[in-house]
Amino acid sequence: MSEVEIDQTELKNKALEAIQTVYDPEIPVNIFELGLIYEVSVFPVNNIFVQMTLTSPNCPAAQSMPAEVETKIKAIEGVNEVTVEITFDPSWSQEMMSEAAKLELGFM
């Protein structure tokens, strides 16, 4: 493994940790626990792809949350390119939240 190549599993774990520091501004739970992250993939030369959704297409944070995800992942040492894609298929629902998020928000 060269100096610039980082273990893909380690890089994915660091990206997931970074994502867990991003919060929906209207909900006191991080976007990973909310179930807004559908996919995190690491491709050769340390490029990271994130597919995520929003709680609704009219979400007021539609611009800021994906940009914050990108910024926080780019800050990880060794990351090259970051692509964040928004999708609404499947649509987000409360069932996608982790148990911790449901507890935090009083849904359990």
Coordinates of C-alpha atoms in Angstrom, one line a residue:
M1 CA 0.0 0.0 0.0
S2 CA 1.5 3.4 -1.0
E3 CA 1.6 6.4 1.3
V4 CA -1.3 8.1 -0.6
E5 CA -3.5 5.0 -0.6
I6 CA -5.4 4.6 2.6
D7 CA -7.2 1.4 3.6
Q8 CA -10.7 1.7 2.1
T9 CA -12.5 0.3 5.2
E10 CA -10.6 2.8 7.4
L11 CA -11.5 5.7 5.1
K12 CA -15.2 4.7 5.0
N13 CA -15.2 4.5 8.8
K14 CA -13.7 8.0 9.0
A15 CA -16.3 9.3 6.5
L16 CA -19.1 7.7 8.6
E17 CA -17.7 9.4 11.7
A18 CA -17.6 12.8 9.9
I19 CA -21.2 12.3 8.7
Q20 CA -22.3 11.7 12.3
T21 CA -21.2 15.2 13.2
V22 CA -23.7 16.7 10.7
Y23 CA -27.1 17.5 12.2
D24 CA -30.4 18.5 10.7
P25 CA -30.9 22.1 11.9
E26 CA -34.5 21.4 12.9
I27 CA -33.9 18.0 14.7
P28 CA -31.4 17.4 17.5
V29 CA -30.2 14.1 15.9
N30 CA -27.3 13.5 13.4
I31 CA -28.3 12.8 9.8
F32 CA -26.8 9.2 10.0
E33 CA -29.0 8.3 12.9
L34 CA -32.0 9.9 11.2
G35 CA -31.5 7.5 8.3
L36 CA -30.7 10.1 5.7
I37 CA -27.5 8.4 4.5
Y38 CA -28.3 5.7 2.0
E39 CA -24.8 4.8 0.8
V40 CA -21.1 5.6 1.5
S41 CA -18.6 4.2 -1.0
V42 CA -14.9 4.5 -1.3
F43 CA -13.4 4.3 -4.8
P44 CA -9.8 4.1 -6.0
V45 CA -7.5 6.9 -5.1
N46 CA -9.5 7.8 -2.0
N47 CA -12.6 9.2 -3.8
I48 CA -15.8 9.1 -1.7
F49 CA -19.4 8.9 -2.9
V50 CA -22.3 9.6 -0.6
Q51 CA -25.9 9.1 -1.5
M52 CA -28.3 10.7 0.9
T53 CA -31.8 12.0 1.1
L54 CA -33.6 14.8 3.0
T55 CA -36.6 14.5 5.3
S56 CA -38.6 16.2 2.6
P57 CA -38.0 17.7 -0.8
N58 CA -38.8 21.1 0.7
C59 CA -36.3 20.8 3.5
P60 CA -34.9 24.2 4.4
A61 CA -31.4 22.6 4.7
A62 CA -31.4 21.2 1.2
Q63 CA -28.4 23.2 0.2
S64 CA -26.5 23.4 3.5
M65 CA -26.6 19.7 4.7
P66 CA -25.1 18.1 1.6
A67 CA -22.4 20.9 1.5
E68 CA -21.6 20.3 5.1
V69 CA -21.3 16.5 4.5
E70 CA -18.9 17.2 1.6
T71 CA -16.8 19.7 3.6
K72 CA -16.5 17.4 6.6
I73 CA -15.4 14.4 4.5
K74 CA -13.0 16.5 2.5
A75 CA -11.3 17.5 5.8
I76 CA -10.3 13.9 6.4
E77 CA -6.6 13.4 5.6
G78 CA -6.0 11.6 2.4
V79 CA -9.4 12.1 0.9
N80 CA -9.3 13.1 -2.8
E81 CA -12.7 13.8 -4.3
V82 CA -16.1 13.8 -2.5
T83 CA -19.4 13.5 -4.4
V84 CA -22.7 13.9 -2.5
E85 CA -25.8 12.9 -4.4
I86 CA -29.3 13.7 -3.2
T87 CA -32.1 11.2 -4.0
F88 CA -35.7 10.9 -3.0
D89 CA -36.0 7.3 -4.1
P90 CA -36.9 5.8 -1.7
S91 CA -38.6 8.6 0.1
W92 CA -37.4 9.1 3.7
S93 CA -39.7 7.9 6.5
Q94 CA -39.5 7.6 10.2
E95 CA -38.9 3.9 10.0
M96 CA -35.4 4.7 8.6
M97 CA -34.3 6.2 11.9
S98 CA -32.1 4.3 14.2
E99 CA -33.6 3.2 17.6
A100 CA -31.4 5.8 19.3
A101 CA -32.9 8.6 17.1
K102 CA -36.4 7.3 17.7
L103 CA -35.8 7.3 21.5
E104 CA -34.2 10.8 21.3
L105 CA -37.2 12.2 19.5
G106 CA -39.8 10.4 21.6
F107 CA -41.0 7.9 18.9
M108 CA -40.4 4.9 21.2

